[in-house]
CSV table of N, CA and C in Angstrom, one decimal:
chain,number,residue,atom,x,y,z
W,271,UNK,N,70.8,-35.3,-5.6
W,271,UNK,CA,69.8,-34.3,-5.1
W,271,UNK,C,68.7,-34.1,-6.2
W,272,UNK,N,67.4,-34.0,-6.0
W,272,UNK,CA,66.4,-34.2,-6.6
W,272,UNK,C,65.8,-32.1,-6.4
W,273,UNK,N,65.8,-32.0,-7.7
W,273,UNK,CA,65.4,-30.2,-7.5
W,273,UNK,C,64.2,-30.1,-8.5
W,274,UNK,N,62.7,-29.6,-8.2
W,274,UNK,CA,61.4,-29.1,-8.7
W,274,UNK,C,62.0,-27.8,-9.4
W,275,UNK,N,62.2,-27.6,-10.9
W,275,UNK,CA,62.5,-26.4,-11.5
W,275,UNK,C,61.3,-26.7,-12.4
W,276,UNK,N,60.3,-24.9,-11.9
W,276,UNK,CA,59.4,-24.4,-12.7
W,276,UNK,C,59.1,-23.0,-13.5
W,277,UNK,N,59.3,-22.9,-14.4
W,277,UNK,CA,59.3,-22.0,-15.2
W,277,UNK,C,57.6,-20.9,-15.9
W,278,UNK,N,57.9,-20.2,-15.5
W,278,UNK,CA,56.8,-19.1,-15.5
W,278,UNK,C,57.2,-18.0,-16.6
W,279,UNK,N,55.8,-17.2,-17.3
W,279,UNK,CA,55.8,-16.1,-17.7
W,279,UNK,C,55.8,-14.9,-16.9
W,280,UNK,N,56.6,-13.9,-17.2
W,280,UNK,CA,56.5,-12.4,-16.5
W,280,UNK,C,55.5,-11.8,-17.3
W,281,UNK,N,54.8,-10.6,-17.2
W,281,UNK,CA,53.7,-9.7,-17.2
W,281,UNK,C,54.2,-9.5,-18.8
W,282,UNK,N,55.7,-9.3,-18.6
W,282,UNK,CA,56.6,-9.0,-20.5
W,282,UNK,C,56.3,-9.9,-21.2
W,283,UNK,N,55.9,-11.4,-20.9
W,283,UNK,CA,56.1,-12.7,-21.2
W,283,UNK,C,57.6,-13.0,-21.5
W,284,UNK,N,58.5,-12.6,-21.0
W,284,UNK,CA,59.5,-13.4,-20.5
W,284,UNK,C,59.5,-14.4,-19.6
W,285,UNK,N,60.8,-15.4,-20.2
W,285,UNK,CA,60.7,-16.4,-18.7
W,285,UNK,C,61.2,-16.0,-17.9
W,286,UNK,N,60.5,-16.4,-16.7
W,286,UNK,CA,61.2,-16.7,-15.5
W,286,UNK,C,61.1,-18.2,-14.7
W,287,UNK,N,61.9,-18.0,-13.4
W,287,UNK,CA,61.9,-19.3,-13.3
W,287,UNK,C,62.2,-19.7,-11.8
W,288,UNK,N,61.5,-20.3,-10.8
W,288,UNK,CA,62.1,-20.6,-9.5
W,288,UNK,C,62.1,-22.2,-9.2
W,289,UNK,N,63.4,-22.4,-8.9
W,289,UNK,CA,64.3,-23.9,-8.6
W,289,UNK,C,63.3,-23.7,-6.9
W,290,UNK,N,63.4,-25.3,-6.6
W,290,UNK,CA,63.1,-25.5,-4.9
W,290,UNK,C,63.8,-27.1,-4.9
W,291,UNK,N,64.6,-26.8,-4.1
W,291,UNK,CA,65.8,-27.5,-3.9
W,291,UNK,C,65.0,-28.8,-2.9
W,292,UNK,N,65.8,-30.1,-2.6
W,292,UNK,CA,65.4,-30.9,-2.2
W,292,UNK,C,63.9,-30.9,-2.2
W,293,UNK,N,63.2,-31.1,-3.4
W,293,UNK,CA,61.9,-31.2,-4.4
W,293,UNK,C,61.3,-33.0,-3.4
W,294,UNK,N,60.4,-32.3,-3.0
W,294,UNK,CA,59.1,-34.0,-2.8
W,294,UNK,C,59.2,-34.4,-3.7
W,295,UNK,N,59.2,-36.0,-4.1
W,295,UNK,CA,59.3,-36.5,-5.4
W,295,UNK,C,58.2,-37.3,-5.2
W,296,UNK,N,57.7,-37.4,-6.6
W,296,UNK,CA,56.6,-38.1,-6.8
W,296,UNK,C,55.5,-37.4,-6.9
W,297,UNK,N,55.4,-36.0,-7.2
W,297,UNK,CA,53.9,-35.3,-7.2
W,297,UNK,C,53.7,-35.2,-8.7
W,298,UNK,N,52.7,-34.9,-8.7
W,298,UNK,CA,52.0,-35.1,-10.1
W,298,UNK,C,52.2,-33.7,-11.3
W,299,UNK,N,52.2,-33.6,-12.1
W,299,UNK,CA,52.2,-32.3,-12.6
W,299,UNK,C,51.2,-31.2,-12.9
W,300,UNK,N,50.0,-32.1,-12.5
W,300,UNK,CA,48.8,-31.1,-12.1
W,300,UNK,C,49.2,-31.1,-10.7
W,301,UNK,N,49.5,-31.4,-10.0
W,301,UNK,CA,49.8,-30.8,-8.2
W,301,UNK,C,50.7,-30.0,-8.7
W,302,UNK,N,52.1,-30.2,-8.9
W,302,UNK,CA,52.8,-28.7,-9.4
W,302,UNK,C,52.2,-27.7,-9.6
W,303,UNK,N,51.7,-28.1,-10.4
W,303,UNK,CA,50.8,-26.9,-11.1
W,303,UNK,C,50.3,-26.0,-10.6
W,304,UNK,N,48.7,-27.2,-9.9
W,304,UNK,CA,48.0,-26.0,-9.1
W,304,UNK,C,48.8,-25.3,-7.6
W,305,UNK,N,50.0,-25.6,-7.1
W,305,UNK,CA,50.8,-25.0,-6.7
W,305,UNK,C,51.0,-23.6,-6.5
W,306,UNK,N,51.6,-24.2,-8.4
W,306,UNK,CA,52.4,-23.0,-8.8
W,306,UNK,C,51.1,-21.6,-9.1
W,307,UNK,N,49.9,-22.0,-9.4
W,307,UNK,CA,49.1,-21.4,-10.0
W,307,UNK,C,48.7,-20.3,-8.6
W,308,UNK,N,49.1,-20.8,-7.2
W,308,UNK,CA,48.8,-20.1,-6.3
W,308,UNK,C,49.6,-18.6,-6.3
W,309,UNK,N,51.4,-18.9,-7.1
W,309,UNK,CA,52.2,-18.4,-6.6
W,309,UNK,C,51.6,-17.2,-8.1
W,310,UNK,N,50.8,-17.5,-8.7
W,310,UNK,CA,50.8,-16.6,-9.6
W,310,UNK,C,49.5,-15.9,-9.0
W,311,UNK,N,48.5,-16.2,-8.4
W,311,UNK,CA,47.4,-15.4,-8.0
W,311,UNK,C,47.8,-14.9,-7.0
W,312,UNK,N,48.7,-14.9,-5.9
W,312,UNK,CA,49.2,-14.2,-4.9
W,312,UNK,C,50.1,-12.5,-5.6
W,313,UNK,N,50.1,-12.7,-6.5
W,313,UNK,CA,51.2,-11.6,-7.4
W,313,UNK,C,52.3,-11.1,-6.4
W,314,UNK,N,52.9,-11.7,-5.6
W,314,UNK,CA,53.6,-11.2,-4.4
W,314,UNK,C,55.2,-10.6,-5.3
W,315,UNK,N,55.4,-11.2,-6.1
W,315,UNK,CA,56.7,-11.1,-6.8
W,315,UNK,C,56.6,-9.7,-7.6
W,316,UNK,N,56.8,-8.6,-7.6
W,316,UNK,CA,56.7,-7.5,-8.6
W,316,UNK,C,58.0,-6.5,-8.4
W,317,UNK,N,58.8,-6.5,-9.1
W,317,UNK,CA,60.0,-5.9,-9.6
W,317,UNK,C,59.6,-4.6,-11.0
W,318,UNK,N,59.9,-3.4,-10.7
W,318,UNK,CA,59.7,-2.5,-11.8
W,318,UNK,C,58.1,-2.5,-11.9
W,319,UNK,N,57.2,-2.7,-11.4
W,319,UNK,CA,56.0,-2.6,-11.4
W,319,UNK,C,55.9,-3.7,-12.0
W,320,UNK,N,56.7,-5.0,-12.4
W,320,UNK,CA,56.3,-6.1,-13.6
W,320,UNK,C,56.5,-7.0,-12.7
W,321,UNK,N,54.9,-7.8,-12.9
W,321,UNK,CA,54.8,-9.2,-12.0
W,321,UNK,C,55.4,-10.1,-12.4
W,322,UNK,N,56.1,-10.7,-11.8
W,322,UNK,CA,57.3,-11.5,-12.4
W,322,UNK,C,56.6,-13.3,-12.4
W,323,UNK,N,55.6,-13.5,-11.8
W,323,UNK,CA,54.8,-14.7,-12.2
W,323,UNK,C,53.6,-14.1,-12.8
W,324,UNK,N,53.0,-14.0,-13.7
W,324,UNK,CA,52.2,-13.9,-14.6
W,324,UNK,C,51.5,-15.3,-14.8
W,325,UNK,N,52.1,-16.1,-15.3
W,325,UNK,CA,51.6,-17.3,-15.7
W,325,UNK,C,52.9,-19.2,-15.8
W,326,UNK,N,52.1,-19.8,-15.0
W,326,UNK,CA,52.8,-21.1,-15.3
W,326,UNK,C,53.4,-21.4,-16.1
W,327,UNK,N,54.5,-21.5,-16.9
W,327,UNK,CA,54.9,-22.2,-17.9
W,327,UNK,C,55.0,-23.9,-18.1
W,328,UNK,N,55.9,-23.9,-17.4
W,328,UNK,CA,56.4,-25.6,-17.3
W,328,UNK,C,57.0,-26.6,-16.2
W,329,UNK,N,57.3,-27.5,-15.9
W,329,UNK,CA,57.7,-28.0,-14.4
W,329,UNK,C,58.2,-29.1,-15.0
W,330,UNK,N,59.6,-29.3,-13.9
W,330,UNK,CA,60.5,-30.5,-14.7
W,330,UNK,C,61.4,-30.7,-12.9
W,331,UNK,N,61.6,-32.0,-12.9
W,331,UNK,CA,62.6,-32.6,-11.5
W,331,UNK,C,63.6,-32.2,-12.5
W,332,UNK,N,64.9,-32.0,-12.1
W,332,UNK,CA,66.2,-31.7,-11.9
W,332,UNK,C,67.0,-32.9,-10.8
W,333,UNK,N,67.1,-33.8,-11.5
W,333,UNK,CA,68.0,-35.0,-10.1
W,333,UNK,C,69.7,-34.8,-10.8
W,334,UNK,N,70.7,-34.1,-9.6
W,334,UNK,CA,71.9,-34.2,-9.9
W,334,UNK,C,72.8,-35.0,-9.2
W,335,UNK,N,73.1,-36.0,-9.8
W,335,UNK,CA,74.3,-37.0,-9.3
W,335,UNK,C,75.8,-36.8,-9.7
W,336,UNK,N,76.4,-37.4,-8.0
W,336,UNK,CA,77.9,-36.5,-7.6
W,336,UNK,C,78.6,-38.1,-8.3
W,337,UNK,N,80.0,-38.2,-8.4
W,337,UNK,CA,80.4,-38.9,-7.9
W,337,UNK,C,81.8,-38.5,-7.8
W,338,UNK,N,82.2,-39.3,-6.8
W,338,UNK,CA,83.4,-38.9,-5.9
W,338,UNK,C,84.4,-39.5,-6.8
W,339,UNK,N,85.7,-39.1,-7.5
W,339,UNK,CA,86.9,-39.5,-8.1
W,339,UNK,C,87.3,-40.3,-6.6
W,340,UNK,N,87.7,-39.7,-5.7
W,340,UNK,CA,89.3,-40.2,-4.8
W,340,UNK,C,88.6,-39.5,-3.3
């Protein structure tokens, strides 16, 4: 299974971070990006008055392979 995990600043500059499971493969990391950059101008995410995407950090595939013992 192939998972898009991107990592963002909160308003605290803490990380945060949202996984998207079965990730399109092959996009570029400026496409991530300017994506992700949407998810931070929409400010939709705010917990405790603190916007929890602030800013883009980083973007990385996550591919996990099973294998079956028996």
């Amino acid at each position: 299974m192939l998972k898009l995990v991107v990592d963002f600043k909160n308003q605290a500059g803490d990380k945060t971070r949202i996984s998207f499971s079965d990730a399109k493969a092959g996009m570029t990391g400026s496409e991530v990006k300017a994506e992700m950059e949407k998810v931070v101008t929409a400010q939709m995410f705010v917990k405790d008055e603190l916007n929890m995407y602030e800013a883009v950090h980083s973007g990385k595939y996550v591919e996990t392979i099973e294998t079956s013992l028996f």
